[in-house]
mmCIF file of C-alpha atoms in Angstrom:
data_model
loop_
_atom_site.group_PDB
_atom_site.id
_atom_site.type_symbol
_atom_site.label_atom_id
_atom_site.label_comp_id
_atom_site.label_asym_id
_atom_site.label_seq_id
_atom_site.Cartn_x
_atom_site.Cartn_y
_atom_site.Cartn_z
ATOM 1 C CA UNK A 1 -28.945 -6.367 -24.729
ATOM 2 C CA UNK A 2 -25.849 -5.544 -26.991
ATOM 3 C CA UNK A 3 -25.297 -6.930 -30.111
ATOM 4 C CA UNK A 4 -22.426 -9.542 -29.930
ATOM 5 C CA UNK A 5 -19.657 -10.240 -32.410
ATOM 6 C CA UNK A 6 -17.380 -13.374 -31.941
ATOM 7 C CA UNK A 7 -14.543 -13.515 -33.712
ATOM 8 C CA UNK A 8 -13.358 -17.083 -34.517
ATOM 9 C CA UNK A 9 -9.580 -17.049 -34.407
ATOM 10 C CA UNK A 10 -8.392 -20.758 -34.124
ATOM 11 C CA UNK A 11 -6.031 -20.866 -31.251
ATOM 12 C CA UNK A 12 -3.958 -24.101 -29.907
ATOM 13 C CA UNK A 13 -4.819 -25.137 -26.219
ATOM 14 C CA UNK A 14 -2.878 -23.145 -24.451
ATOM 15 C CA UNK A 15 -4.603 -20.013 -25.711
ATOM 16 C CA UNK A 16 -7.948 -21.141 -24.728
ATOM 17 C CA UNK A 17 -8.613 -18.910 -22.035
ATOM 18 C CA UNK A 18 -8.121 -15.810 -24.117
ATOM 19 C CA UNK A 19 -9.982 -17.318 -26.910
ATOM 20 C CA UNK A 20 -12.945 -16.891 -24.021
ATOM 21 C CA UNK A 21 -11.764 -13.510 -23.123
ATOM 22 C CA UNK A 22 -11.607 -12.157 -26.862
ATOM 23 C CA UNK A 23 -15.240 -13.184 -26.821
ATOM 24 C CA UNK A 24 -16.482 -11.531 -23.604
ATOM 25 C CA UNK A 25 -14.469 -8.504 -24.028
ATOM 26 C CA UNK A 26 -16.512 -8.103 -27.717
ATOM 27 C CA UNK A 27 -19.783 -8.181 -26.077
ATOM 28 C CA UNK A 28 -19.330 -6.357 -23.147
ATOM 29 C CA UNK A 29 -17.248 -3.505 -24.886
ATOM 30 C CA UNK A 30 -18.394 -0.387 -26.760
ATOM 31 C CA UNK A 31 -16.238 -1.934 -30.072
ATOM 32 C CA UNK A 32 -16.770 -5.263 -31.271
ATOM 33 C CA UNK A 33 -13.152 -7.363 -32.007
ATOM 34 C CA UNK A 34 -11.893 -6.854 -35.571
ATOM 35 C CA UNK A 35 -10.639 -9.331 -37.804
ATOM 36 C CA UNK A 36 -6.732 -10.384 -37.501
ATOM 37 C CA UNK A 37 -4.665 -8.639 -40.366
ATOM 38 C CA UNK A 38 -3.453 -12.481 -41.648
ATOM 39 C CA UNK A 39 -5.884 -15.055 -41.428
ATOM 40 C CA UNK A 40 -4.301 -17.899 -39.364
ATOM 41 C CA UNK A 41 -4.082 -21.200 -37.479
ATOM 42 C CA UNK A 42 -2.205 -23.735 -35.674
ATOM 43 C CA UNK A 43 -0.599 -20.318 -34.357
ATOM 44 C CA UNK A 44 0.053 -19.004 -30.849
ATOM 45 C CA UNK A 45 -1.449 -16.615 -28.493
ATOM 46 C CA UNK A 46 -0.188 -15.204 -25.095
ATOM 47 C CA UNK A 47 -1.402 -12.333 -22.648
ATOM 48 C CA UNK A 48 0.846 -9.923 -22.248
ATOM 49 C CA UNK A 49 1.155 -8.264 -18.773
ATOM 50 C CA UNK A 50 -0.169 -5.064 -20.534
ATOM 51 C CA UNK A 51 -3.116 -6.749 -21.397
ATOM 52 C CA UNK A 52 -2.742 -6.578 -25.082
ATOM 53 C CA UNK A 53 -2.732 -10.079 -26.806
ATOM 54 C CA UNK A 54 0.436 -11.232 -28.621
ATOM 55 C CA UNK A 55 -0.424 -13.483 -31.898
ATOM 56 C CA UNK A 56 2.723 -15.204 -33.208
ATOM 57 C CA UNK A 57 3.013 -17.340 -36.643
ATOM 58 C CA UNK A 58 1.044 -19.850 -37.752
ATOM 59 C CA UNK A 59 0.163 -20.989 -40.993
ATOM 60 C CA UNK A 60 -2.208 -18.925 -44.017
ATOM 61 C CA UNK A 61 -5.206 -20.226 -46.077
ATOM 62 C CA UNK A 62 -2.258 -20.971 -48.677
ATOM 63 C CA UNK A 63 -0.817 -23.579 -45.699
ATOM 64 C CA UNK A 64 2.351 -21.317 -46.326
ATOM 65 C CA UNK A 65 3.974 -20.993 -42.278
ATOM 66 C CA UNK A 66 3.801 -17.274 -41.726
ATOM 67 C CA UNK A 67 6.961 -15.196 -39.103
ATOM 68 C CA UNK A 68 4.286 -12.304 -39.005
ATOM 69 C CA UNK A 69 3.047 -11.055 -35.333
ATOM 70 C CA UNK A 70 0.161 -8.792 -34.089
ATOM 71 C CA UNK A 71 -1.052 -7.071 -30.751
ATOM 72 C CA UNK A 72 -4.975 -7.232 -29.941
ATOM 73 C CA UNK A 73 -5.744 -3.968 -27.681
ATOM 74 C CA UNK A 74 -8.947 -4.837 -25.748
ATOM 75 C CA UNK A 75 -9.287 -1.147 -25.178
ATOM 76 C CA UNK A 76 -9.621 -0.260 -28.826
ATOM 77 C CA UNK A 77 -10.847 -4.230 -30.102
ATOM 78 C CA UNK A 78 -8.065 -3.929 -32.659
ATOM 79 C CA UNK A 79 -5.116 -5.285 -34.054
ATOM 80 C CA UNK A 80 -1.882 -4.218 -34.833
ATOM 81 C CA UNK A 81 1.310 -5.290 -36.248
ATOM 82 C CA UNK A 82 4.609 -5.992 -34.341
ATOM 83 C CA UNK A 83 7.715 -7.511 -35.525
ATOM 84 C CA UNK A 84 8.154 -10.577 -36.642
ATOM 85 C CA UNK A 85 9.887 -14.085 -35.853
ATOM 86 C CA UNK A 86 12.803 -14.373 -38.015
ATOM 87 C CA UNK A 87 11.872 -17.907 -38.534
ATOM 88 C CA UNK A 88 7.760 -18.691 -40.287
ATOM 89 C CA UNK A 89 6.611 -21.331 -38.134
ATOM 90 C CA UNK A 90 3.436 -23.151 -36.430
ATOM 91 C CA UNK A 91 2.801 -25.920 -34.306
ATOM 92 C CA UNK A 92 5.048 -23.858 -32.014
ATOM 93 C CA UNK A 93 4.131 -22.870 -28.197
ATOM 94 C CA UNK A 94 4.439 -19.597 -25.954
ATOM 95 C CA UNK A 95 4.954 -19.051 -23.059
ATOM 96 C CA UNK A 96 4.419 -15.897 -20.822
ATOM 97 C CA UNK A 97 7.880 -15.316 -18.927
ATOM 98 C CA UNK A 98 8.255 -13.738 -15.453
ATOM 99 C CA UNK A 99 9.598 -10.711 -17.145
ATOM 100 C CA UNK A 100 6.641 -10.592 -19.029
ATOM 101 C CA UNK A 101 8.586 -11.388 -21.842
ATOM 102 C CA UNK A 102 6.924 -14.217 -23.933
ATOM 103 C CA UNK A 103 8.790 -17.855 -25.042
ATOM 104 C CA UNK A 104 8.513 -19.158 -28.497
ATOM 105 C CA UNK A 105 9.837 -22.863 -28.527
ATOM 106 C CA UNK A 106 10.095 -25.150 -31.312
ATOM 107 C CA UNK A 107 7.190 -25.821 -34.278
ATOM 108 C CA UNK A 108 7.457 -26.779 -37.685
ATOM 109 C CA UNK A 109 8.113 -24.782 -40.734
ATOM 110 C CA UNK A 110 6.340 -24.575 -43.704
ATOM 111 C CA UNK A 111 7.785 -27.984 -45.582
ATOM 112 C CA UNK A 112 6.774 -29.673 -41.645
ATOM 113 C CA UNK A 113 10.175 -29.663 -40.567
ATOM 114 C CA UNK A 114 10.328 -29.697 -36.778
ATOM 115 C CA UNK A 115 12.764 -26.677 -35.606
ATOM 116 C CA UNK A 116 14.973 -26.334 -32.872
ATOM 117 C CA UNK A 117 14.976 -22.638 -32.426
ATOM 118 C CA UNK A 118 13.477 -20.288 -29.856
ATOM 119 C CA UNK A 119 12.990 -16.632 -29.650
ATOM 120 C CA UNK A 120 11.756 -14.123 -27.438
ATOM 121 C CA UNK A 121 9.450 -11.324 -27.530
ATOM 122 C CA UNK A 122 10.294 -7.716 -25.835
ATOM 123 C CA UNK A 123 7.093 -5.750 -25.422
ATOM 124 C CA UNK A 124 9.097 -2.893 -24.168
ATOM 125 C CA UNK A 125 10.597 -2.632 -28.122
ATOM 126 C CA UNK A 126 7.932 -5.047 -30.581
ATOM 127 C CA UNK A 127 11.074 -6.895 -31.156
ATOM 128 C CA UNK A 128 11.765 -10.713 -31.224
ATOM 129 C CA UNK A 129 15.566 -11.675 -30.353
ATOM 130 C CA UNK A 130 17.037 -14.963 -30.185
ATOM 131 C CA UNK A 131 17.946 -17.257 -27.233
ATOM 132 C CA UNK A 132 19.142 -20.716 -26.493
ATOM 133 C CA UNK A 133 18.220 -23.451 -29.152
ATOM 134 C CA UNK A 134 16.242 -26.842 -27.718
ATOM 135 C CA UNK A 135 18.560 -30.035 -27.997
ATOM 136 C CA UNK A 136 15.962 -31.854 -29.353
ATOM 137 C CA UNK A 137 13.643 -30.140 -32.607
ATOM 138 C CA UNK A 138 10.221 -30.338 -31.960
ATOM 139 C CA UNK A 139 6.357 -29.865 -32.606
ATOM 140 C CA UNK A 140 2.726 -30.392 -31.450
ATOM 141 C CA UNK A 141 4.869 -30.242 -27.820
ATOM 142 C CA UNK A 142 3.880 -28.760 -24.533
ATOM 143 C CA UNK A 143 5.426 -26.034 -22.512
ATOM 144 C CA UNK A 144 4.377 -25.359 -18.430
ATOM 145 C CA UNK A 145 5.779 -22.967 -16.549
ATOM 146 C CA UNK A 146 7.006 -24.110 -12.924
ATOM 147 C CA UNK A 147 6.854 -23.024 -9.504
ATOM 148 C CA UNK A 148 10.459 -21.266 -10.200
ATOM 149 C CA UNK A 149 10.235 -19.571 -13.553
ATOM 150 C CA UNK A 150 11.483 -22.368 -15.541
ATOM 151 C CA UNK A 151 9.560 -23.371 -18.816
ATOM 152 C CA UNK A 152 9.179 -27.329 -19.003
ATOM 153 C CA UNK A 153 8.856 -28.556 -22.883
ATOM 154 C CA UNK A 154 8.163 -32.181 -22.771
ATOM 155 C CA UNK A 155 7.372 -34.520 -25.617
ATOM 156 C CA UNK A 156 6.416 -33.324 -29.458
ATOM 157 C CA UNK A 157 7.786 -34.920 -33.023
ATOM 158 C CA UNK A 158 10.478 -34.270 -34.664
ATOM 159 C CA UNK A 159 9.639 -35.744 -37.904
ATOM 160 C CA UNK A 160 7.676 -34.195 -40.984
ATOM 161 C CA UNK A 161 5.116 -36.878 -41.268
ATOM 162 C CA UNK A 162 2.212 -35.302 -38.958
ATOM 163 C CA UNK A 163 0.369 -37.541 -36.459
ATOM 164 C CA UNK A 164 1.942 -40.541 -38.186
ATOM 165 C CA UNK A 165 5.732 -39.292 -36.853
ATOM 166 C CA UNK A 166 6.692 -41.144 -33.830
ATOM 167 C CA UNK A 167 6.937 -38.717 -30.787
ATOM 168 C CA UNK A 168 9.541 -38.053 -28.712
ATOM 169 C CA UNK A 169 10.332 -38.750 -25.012
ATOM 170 C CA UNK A 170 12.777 -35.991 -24.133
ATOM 171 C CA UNK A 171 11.634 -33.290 -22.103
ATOM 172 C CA UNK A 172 13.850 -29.710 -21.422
ATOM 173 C CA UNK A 173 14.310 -26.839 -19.044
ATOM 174 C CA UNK A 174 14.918 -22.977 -20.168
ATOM 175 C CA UNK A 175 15.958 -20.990 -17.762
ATOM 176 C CA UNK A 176 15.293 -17.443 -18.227
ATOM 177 C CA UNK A 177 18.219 -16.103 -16.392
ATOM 178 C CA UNK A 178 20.771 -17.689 -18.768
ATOM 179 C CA UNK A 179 18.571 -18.263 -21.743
ATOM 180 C CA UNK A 180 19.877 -21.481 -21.861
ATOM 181 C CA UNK A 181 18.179 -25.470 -21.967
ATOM 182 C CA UNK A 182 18.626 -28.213 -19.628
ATOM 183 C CA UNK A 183 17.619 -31.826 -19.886
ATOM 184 C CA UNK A 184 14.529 -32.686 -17.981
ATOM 185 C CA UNK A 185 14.466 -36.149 -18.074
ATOM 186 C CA UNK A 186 12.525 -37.894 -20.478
ATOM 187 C CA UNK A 187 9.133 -39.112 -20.619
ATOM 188 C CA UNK A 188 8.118 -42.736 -19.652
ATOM 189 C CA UNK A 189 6.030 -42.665 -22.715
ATOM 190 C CA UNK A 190 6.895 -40.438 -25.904
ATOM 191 C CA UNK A 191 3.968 -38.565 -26.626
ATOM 192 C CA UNK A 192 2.883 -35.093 -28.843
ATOM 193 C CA UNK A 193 -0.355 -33.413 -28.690
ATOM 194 C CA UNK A 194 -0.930 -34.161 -24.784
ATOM 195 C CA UNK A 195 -1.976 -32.190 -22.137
ATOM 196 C CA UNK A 196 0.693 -30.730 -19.001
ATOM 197 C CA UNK A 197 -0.925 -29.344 -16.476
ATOM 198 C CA UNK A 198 0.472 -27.627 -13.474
ATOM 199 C CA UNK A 199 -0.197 -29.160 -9.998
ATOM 200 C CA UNK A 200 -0.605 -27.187 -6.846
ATOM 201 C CA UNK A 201 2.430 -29.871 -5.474
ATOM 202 C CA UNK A 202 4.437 -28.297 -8.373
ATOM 203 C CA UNK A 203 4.362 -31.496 -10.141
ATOM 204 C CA UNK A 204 3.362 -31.528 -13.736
ATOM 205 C CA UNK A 205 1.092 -34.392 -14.912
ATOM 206 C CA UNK A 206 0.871 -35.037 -18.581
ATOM 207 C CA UNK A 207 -1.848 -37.128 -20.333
ATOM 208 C CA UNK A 208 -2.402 -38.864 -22.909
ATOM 209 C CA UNK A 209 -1.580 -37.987 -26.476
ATOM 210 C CA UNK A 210 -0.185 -40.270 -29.516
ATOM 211 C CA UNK A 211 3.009 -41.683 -30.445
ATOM 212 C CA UNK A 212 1.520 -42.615 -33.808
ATOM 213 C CA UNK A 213 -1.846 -43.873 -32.512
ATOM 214 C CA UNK A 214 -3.674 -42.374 -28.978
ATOM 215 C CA UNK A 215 -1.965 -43.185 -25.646
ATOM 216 C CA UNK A 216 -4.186 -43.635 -21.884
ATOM 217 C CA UNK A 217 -1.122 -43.169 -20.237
ATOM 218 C CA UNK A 218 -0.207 -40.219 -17.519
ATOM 219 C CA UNK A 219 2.941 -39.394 -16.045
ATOM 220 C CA UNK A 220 4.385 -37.094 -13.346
ATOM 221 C CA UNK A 221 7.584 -34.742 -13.593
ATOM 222 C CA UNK A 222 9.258 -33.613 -10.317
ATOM 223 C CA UNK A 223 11.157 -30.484 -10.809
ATOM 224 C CA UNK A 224 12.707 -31.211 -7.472
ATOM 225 C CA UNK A 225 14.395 -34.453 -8.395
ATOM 226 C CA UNK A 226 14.376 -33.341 -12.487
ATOM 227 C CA UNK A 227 12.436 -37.193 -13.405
ATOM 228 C CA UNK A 228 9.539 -38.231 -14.432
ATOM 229 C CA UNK A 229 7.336 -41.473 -13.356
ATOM 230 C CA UNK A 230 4.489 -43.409 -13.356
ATOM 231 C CA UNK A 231 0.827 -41.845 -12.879
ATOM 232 C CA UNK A 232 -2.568 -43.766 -13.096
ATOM 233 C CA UNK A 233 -3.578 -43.974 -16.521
ATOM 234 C CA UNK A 234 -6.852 -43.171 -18.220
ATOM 235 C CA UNK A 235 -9.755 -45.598 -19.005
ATOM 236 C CA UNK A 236 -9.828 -44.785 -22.202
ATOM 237 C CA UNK A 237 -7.142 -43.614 -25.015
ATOM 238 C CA UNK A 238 -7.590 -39.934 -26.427
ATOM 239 C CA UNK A 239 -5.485 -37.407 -28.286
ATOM 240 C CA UNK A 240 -5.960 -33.048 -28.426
ATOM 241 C CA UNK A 241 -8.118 -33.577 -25.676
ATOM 242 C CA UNK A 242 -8.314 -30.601 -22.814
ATOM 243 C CA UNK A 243 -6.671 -30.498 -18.990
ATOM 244 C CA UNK A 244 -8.315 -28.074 -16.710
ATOM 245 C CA UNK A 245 -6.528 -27.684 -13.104
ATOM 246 C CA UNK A 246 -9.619 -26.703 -11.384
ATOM 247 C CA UNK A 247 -10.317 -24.864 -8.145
ATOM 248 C CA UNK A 248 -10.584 -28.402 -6.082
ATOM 249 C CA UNK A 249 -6.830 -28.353 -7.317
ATOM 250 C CA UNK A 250 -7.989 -31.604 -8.954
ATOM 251 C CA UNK A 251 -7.676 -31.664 -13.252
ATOM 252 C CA UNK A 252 -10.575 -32.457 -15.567
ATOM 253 C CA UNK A 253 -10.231 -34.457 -19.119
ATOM 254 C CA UNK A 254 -12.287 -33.728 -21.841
ATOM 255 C CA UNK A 255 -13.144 -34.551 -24.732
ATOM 256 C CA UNK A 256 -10.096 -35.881 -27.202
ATOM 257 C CA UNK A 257 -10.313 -37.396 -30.583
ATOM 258 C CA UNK A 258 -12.103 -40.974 -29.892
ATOM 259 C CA UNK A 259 -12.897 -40.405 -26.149
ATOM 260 C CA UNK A 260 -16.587 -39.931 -24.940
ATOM 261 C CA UNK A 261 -16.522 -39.588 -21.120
ATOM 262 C CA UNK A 262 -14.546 -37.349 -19.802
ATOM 263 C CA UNK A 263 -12.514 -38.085 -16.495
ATOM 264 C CA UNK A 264 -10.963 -36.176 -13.379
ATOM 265 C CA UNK A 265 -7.377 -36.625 -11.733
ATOM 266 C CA UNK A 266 -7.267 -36.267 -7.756
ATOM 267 C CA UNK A 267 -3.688 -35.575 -6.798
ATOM 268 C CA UNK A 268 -4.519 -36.390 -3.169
ATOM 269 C CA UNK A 269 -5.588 -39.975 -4.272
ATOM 270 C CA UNK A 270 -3.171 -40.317 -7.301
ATOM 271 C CA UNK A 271 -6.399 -42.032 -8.733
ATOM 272 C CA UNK A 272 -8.577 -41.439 -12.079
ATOM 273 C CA UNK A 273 -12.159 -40.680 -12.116
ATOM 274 C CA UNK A 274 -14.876 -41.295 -14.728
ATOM 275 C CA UNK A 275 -17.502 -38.099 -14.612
ATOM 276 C CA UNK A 276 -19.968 -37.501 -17.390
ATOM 277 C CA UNK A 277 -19.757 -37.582 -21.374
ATOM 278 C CA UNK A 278 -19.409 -33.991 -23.289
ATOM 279 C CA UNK A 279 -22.912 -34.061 -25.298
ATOM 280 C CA UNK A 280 -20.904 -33.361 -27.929
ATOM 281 C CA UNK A 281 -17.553 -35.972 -28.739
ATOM 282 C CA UNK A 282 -15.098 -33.022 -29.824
ATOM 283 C CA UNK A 283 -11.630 -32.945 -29.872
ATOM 284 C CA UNK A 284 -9.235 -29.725 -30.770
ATOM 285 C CA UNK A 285 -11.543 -27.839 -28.430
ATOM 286 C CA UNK A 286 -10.512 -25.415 -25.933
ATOM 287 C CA UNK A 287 -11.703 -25.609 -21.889
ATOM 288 C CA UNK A 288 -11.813 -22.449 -19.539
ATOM 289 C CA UNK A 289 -11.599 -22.104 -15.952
ATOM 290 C CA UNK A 290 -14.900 -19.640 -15.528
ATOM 291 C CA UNK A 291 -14.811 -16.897 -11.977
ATOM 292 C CA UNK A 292 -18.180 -19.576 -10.672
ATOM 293 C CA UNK A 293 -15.673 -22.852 -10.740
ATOM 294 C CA UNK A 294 -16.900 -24.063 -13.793
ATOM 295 C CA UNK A 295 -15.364 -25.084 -17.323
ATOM 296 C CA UNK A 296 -16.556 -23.906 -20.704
ATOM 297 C CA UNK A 297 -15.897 -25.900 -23.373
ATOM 298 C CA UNK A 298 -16.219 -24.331 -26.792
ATOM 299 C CA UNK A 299 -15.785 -25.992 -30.583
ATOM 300 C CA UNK A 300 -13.797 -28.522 -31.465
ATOM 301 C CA UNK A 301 -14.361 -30.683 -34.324
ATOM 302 C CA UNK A 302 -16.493 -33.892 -33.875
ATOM 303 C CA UNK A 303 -14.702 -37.238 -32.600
ATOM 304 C CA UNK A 304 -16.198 -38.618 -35.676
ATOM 305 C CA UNK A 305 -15.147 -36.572 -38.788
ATOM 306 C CA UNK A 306 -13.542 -33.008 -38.917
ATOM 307 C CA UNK A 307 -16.831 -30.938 -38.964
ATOM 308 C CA UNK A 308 -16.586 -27.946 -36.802
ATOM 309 C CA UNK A 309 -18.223 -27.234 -33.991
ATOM 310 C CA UNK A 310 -20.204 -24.104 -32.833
ATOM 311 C CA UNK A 311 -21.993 -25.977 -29.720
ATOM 312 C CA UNK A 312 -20.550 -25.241 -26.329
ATOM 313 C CA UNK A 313 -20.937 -26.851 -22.937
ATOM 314 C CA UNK A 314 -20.242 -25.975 -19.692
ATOM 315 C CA UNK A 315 -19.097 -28.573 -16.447
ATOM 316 C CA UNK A 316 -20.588 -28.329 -13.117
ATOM 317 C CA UNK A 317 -17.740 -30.217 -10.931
ATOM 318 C CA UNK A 318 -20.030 -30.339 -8.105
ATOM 319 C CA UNK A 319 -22.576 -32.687 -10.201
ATOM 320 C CA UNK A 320 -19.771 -33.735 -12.401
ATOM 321 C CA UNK A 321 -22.110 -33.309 -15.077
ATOM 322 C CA UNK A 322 -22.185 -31.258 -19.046
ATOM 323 C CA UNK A 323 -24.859 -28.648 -19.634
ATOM 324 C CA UNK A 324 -25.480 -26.358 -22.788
ATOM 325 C CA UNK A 325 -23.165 -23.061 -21.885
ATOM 326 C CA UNK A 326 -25.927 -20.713 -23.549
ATOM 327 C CA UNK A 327 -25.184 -17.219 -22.086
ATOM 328 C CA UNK A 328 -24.415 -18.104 -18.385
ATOM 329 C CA UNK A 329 -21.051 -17.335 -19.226
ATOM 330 C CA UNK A 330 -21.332 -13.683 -19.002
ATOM 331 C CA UNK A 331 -22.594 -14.213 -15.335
ATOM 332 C CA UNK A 332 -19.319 -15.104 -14.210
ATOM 333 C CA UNK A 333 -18.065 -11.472 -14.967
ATOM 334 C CA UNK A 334 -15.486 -10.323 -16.928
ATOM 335 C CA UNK A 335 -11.839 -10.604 -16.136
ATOM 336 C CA UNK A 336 -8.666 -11.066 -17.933
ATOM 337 C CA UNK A 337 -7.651 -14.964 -17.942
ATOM 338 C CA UNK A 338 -4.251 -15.519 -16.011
ATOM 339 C CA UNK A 339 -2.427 -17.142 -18.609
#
């Protein structure tokens, strides 16, 4: 059996199934993945339609916000530099474009600030170029693209005071063609570092969260009507937890700083359902849809202090149970995560 190298690079939720790829591509390639050229986190990381992997921003081991970029080339397990945002931020999100351009929105610089600006990312050149500011500054936000191309950013803070910054309720549309933002509506509940998952309906449900402490609350948006209302909440409250839309079209919970059993939204039934405890209480975890219909979870820090974690798990939704992950993972075969 090969010899397998994981490289830990922390990435933010959306990034989670390339965090999985990264680490299946290492051990079933000739070249193990080599170490990023800045040490990072809280940054961003997208699949380009090339395949390469775009890394954008972040903050250094100095907790200065870095505007450097670089390109992962599974082919060659290396990195690369590529040019640069012309505004250092992290906290941000991006988003993968129909173009196959890529959507940086919002974050916070390196005083905390939230910022308004977005850019966008030519693969064609290495070049970022500006587009159409958000109305509303923002971090620790979410960003789902719809049915049509459109980028929904709903929620965030504003402020520089970190979880204890009230969050907001507005939510925007960008629309590619004219680079410009809409107003989406806004949020029932203001909340930042929720979940928005995609629904097969087209919908977008978003869970959970904080406004200053940890929300239970869910709510849908209807691109078709441009509102937002009422969904079942959660039993319990939890905050950086995970949303996985999985193949049942259903979307499992888990995990989320104070939660311990993890729950699963039917859209058919508009209903919440309580399925087994990670082994593990984690939180700033990531969760994978695997080829086999299962979800790996992998590290996190523990719901009880900010130790790392190295343990992983994987769901079975037809026992709606948590097992240890061990290698199994590698059974599902290796393929390039969607987005």
């Amino acid at each position: 059996m090969k010899a397998i190298t994981l490289v830990r690079i922390p990435l933010r939720r959306g990034a989670a199934a390339l965090a999985l790829w990264l680490f299946a591509a290492a051990a079933a390639g000739e070249a193990a993945a080599q170490a990023l050229i800045t040490a990072r986190q809280n940054h961003s990381a997208t699949r380009l339609l090339s395949g390469q992997v775009l890394v954008a921003g972040g903050f250094n081991e100095n907790q200065s916000a870095l505007a450097s970029a670089e390109l992962y080339d599974p082919a060659s397990a290396s990195w690369s530099a590529t040019g640069s945002l012309t505004t250092a931020r992290s906290a941000h999100t991006a988003t993968l474009l129909g173009n196959g351009r890529v959507l940086v929105a919002g974050g916070a610089n390196a005083s905390g600030t939230a910022l308004a600006t977005a850019q966008l990312y030519d693969p064609a050149t290495g070049q970022w170029n500006t587009t159409g500011s958000l109305a509303n500054a923002r971090y620790e936000h979410t960003a789902t693209v719809l049915a049509n191309g459109r980028v929904l950013v709903a929620g965030g803070r504003t402020g520089s005071g970190g979880s204890n910054t009230a969050a907001l309720a507005t939510a925007e549309l960008y629309d590619p063609a004219t680079g410009n933002w809409n107003a989406a509506g806004n949020l029932i509940s203001p909340r930042a570092s929720h979940t928005a998952t995609l629904l097969p309906s087209g919908l977008v449900l978003a869970v959970a969260g904080s406004n200053v402490i940890p929300q239970s609350s869910a709510e849908l948006y209807d691109p078709t009507i441009n509102s937002w209302s009422a969904a079942s909440s959660l039993s319990t409250t939890r905050v950086i937890q995970t949303a996985t839309l999985l193949v049942s079209g259903k979307v499992l919970i888990a995990g989320g700083d104070g939660a311990i059993l993890s729950q699963v939204y039917d859209p058919a039934t508009a209903t919440w359902r309580n399925v087994a405890g990670l082994a593990l209480g984690r939180y700033n975890h990531t969760a994978t849809l695997l080829a086999s219909g299962r979800v790996l979870i992998v590290g996190g820090r523990r719901s009880t202090g900010t130790i790392a974690i190295a343990a992983t798990e994987e769901y079975d939704p037809n026992s709606g149970s948590f097992a240890a992950a061990g290698d199994r993972i590698f059974k599902d075969g290796l393929q390039p995560p969607a987005s």
